[in-house]
Structure formats: C-alpha cells, structure tokens
PDB file of C-alpha atoms in Angstrom:
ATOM      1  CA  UNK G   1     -13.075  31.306 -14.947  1.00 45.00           C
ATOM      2  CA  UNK G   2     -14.441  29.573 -11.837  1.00 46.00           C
ATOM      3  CA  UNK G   3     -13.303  26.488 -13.308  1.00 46.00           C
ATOM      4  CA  UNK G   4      -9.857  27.075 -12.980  1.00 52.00           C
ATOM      5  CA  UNK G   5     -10.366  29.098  -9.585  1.00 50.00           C
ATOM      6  CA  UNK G   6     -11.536  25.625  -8.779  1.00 48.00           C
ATOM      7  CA  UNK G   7      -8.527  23.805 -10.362  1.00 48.00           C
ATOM      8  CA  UNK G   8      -5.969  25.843  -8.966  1.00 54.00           C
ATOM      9  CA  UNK G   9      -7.648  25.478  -5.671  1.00 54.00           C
ATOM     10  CA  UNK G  10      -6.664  21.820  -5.944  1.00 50.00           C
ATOM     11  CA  UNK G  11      -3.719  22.232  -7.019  1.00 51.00           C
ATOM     12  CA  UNK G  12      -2.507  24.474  -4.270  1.00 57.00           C
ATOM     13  CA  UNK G  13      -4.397  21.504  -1.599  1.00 50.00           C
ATOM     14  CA  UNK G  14      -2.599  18.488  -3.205  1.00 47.00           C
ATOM     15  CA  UNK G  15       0.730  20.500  -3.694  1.00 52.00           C
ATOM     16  CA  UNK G  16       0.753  21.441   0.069  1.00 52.00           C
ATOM     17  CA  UNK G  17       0.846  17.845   1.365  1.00 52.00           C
ATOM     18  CA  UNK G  18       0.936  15.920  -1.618  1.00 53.00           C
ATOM     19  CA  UNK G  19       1.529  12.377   0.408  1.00 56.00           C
ATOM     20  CA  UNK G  20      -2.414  13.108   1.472  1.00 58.00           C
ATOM     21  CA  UNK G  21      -4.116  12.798  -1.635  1.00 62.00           C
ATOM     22  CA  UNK G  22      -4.784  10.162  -3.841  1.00 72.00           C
ATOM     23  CA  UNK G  23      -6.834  10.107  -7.732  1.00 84.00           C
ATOM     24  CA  UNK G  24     -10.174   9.301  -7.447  1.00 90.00           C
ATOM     25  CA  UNK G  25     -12.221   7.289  -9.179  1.00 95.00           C
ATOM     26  CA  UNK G  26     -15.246   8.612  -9.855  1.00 96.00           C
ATOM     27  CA  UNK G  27     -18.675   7.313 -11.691  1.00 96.00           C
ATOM     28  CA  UNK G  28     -21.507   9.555 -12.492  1.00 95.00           C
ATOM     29  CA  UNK G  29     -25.253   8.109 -13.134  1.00 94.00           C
ATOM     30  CA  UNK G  30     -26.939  10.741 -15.213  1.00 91.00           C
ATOM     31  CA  UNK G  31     -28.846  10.890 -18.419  1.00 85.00           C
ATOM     32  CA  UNK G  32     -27.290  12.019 -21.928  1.00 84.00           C
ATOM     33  CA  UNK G  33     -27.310  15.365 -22.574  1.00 78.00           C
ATOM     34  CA  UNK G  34     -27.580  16.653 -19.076  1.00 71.00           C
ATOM     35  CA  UNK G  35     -24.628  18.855 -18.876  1.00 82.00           C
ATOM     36  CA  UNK G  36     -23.091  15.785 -17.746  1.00 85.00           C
ATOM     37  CA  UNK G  37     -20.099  15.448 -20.201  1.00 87.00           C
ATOM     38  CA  UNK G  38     -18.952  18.999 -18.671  1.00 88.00           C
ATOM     39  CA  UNK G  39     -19.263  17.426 -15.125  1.00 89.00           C
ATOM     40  CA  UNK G  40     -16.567  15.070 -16.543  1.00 92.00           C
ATOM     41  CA  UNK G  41     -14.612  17.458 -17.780  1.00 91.00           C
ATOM     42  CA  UNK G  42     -14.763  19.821 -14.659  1.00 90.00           C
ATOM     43  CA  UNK G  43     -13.909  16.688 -12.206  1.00 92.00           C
ATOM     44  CA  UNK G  44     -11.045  15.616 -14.557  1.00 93.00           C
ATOM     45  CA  UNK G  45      -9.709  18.807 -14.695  1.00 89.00           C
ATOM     46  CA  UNK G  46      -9.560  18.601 -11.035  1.00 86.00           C
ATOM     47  CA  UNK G  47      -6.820  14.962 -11.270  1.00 87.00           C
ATOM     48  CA  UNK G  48      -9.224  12.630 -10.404  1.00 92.00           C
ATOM     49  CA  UNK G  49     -10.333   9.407 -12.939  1.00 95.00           C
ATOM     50  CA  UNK G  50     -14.430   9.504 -14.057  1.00 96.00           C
ATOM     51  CA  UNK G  51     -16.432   7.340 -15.944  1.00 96.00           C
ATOM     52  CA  UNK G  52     -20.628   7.646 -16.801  1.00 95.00           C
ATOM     53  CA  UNK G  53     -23.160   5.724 -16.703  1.00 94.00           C
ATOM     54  CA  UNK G  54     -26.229   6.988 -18.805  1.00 91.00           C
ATOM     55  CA  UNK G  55     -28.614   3.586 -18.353  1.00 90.00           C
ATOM     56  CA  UNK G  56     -29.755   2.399 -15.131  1.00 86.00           C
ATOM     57  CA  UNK G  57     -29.886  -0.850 -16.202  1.00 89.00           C
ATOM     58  CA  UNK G  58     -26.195  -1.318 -16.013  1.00 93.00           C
ATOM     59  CA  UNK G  59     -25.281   0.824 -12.974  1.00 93.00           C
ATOM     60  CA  UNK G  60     -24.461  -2.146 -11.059  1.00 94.00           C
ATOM     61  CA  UNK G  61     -22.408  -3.995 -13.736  1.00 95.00           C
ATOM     62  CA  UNK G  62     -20.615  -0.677 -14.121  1.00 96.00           C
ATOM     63  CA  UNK G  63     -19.736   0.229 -10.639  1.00 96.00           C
ATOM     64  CA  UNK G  64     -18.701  -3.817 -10.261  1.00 95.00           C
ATOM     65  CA  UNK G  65     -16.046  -3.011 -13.223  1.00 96.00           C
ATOM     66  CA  UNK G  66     -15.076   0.196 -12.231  1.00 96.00           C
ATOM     67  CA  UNK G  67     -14.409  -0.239  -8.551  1.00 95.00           C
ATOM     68  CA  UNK G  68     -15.447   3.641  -7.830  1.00 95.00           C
ATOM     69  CA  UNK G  69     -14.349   5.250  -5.039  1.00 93.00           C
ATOM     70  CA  UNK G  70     -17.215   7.842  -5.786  1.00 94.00           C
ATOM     71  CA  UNK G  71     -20.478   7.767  -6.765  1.00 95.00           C
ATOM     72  CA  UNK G  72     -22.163  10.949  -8.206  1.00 94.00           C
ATOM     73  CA  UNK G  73     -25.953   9.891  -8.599  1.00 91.00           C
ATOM     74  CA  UNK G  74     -28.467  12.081 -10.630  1.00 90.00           C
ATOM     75  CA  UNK G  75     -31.419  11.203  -8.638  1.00 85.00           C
ATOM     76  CA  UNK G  76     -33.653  12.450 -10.981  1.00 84.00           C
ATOM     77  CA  UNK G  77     -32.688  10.304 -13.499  1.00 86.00           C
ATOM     78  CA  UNK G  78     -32.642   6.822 -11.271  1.00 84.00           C
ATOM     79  CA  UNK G  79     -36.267   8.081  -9.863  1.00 81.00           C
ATOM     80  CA  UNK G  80     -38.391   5.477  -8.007  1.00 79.00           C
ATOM     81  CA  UNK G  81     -35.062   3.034  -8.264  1.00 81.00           C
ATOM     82  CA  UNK G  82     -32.851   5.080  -6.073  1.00 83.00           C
ATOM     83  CA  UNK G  83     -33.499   3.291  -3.152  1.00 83.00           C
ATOM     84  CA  UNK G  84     -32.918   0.139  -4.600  1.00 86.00           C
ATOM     85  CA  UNK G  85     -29.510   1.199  -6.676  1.00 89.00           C
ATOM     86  CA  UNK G  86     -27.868   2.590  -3.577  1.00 87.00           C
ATOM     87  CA  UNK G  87     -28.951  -0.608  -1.543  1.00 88.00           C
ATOM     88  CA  UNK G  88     -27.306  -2.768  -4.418  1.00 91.00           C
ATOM     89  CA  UNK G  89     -24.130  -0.129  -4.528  1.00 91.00           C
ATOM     90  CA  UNK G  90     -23.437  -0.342  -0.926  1.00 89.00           C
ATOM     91  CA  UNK G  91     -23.634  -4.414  -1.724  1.00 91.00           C
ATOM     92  CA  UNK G  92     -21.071  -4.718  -3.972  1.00 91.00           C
ATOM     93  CA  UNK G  93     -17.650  -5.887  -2.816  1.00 90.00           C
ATOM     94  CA  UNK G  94     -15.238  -3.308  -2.937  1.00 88.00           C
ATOM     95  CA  UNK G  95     -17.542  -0.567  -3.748  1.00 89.00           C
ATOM     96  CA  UNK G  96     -19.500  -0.462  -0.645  1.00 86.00           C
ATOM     97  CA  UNK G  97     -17.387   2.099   1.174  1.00 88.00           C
ATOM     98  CA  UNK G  98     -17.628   4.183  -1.652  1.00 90.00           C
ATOM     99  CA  UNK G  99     -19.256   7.589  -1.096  1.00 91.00           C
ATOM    100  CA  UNK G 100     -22.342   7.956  -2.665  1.00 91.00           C
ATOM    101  CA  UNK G 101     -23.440  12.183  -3.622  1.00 91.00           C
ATOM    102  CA  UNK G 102     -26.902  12.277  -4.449  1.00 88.00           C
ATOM    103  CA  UNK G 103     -27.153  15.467  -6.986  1.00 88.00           C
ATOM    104  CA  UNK G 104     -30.133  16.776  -7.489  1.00 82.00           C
ATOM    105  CA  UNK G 105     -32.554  19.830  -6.636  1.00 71.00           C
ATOM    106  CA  UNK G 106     -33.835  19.792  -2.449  1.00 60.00           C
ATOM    107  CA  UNK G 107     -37.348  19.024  -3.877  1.00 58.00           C
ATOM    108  CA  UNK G 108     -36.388  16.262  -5.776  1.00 54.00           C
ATOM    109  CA  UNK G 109     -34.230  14.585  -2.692  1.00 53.00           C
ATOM    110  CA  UNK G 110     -37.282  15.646  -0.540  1.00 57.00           C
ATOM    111  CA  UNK G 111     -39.694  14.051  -2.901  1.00 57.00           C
ATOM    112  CA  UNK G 112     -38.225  10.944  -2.796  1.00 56.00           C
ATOM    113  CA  UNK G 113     -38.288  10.433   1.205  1.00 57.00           C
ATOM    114  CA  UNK G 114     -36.146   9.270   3.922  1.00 59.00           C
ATOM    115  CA  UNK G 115     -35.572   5.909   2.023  1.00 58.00           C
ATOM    116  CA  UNK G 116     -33.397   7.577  -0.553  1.00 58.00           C
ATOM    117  CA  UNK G 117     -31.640   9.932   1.883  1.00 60.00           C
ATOM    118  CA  UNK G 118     -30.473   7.527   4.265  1.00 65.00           C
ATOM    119  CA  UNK G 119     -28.603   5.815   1.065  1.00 73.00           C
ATOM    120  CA  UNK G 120     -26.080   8.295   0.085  1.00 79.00           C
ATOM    121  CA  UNK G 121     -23.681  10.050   1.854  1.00 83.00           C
ATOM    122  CA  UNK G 122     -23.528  13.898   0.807  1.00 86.00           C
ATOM    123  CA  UNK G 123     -25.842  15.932  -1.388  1.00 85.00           C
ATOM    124  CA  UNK G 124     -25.114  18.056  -3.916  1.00 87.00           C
ATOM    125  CA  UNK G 125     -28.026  20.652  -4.646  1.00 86.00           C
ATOM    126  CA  UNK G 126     -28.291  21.028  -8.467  1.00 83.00           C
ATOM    127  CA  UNK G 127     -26.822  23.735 -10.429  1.00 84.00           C
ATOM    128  CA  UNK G 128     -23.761  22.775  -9.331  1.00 85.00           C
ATOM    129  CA  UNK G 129     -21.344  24.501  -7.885  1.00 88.00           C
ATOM    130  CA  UNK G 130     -18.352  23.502  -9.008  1.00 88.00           C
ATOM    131  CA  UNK G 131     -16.353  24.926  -6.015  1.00 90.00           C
ATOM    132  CA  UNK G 132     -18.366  22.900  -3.382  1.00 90.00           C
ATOM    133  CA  UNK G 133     -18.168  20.068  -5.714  1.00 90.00           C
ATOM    134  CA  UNK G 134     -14.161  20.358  -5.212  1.00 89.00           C
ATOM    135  CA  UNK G 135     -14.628  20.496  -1.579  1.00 89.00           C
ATOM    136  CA  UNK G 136     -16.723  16.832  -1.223  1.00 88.00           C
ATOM    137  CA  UNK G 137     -14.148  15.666  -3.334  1.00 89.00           C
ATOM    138  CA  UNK G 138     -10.924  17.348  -1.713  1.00 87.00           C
ATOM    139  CA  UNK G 139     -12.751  15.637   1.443  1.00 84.00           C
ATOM    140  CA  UNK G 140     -12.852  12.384  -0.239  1.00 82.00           C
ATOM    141  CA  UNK G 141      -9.544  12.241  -1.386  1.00 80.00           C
ATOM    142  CA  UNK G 142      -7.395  12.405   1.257  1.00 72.00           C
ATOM    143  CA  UNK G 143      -6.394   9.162   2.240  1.00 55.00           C
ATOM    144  CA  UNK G 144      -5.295   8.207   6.053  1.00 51.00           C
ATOM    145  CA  UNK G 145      -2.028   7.032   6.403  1.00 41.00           C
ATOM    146  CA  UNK G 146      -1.202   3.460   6.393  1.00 39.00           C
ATOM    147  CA  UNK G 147      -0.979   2.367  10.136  1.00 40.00           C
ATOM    148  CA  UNK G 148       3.060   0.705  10.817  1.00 38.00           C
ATOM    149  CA  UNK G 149       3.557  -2.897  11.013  1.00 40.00           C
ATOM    150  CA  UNK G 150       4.219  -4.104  14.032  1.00 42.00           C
ATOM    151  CA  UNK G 151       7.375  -5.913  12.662  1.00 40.00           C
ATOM    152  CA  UNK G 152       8.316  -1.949  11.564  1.00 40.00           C
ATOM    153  CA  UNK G 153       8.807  -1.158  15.412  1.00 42.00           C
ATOM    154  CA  UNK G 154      10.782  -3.549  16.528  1.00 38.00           C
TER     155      UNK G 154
END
C-alpha cells in the first residue's frame, strides 16, 4: 500500500513537468539479506536504474563502472571504512558529484563522528521510509536545464 502511494506520487511529479526529470542511477552498499533486495525493488518501482554492492572491497570498482548518480550507503555495514569509502567516492571521475545518503540509525551516524558526516550528503534514518526516500530522490532527479549556446541567440 504505501508503496504505491509512493509510486503514484512519482508518477503524478514526473507527469506534471516531465522535461524536469531524468532516471537515476542509483547504487546501494549494504550487506545480503538486509532487506536490501526490497530497497531495489521499491526504488525501481519508482523509474529510476539501481545496482548493489554487498562487499566493500569492490565499492570503488563498482561505482567506477556504474557511473552512479546516487549513492545509498549502509553505514553500518562499511563501519570504521566509511570515512575512507566516501573520500575515495567523491575521488572518482564522474562520480564525485554524486549524492551520497548515508542510511542508517542516528546512533550509528552519531557513533561514527563528524568524519563520516561531513562525507555524505543526506541521511536517511533507518527503517526507512519509503515516502521520504522518494522525496531525496524526487530532489535528486530533477535536472537543471541546459543553459543556450551563445551561437542559439544570435
């Protein structure tokens, strides 16, 4: 049910000013069997283009590959390493303007300091809600319109 609230949501966004919005590619760091293959679904379901990543180890290969625009981050599953991921995501040609969420519980982004927080851009408090979840993204998607050429005013 509050999945396709969501959904329709979107759709009625995107249908209103559909020259706005663009698919997003998103890539979600999170360990198997964490609820994460209905995150994929959910996001999906919402237009947008996800892949996961369930081993640190090859976040940064991934995300090189993938060219997210996105980056949902389980921070409890990256730990200690969160610091240095993020620093290594914002790194990467053509990833580093992409928007990093760190999900995870308030004590868990607490616990791991100022370090980590400085390195994403949004927060998303764990359960997730699905409905703020489509707002970061709605956010995210909209894409500014290409500035004219000059040669297109004369």
């Amino acid at each position: 049910m509050i999945t396709e609230t969501v959904t329709n949501q979107a759709a009625e966004h995107i249908t209103a000013a559909p020259e706005l919005y663009r698919t997003t590619k998103i890539l979600i760091i999170d360990h198997p069997g964490s609820g994460s293959d209905t995150l994929v679904w959910a996001i999906e379901s919402l237009g947008d283009i996800v892949q996961i990543c369930h081993d640190i180890d090859y976040v940064v290969d991934q995300a090189r590959q993938y060219m997210p625009d996105v980056i949902i981050l389980d921070l409890p599953t990256v730990g200690s390493d969160a610091p240095r991921l993020c620093r290594a995501l914002h790194q990467i040609k053509g990833v580093s303007c992409a928007k990093i969420i760190g999900q995870g519980t308030s004590s868990a982004a607490s616990a791991m300091g100022d370090d980590v927080a400085s390195q994403y851009d949004l927060h998303l408090r764990k359960p997730i809600d699905l409905i703020v979840l489509n707002d970061m993204l709605a956010l995210l998607r909209v894409s500014p319109k290409a500035p004219a050429k000059a040669s297109e005013h004369t």
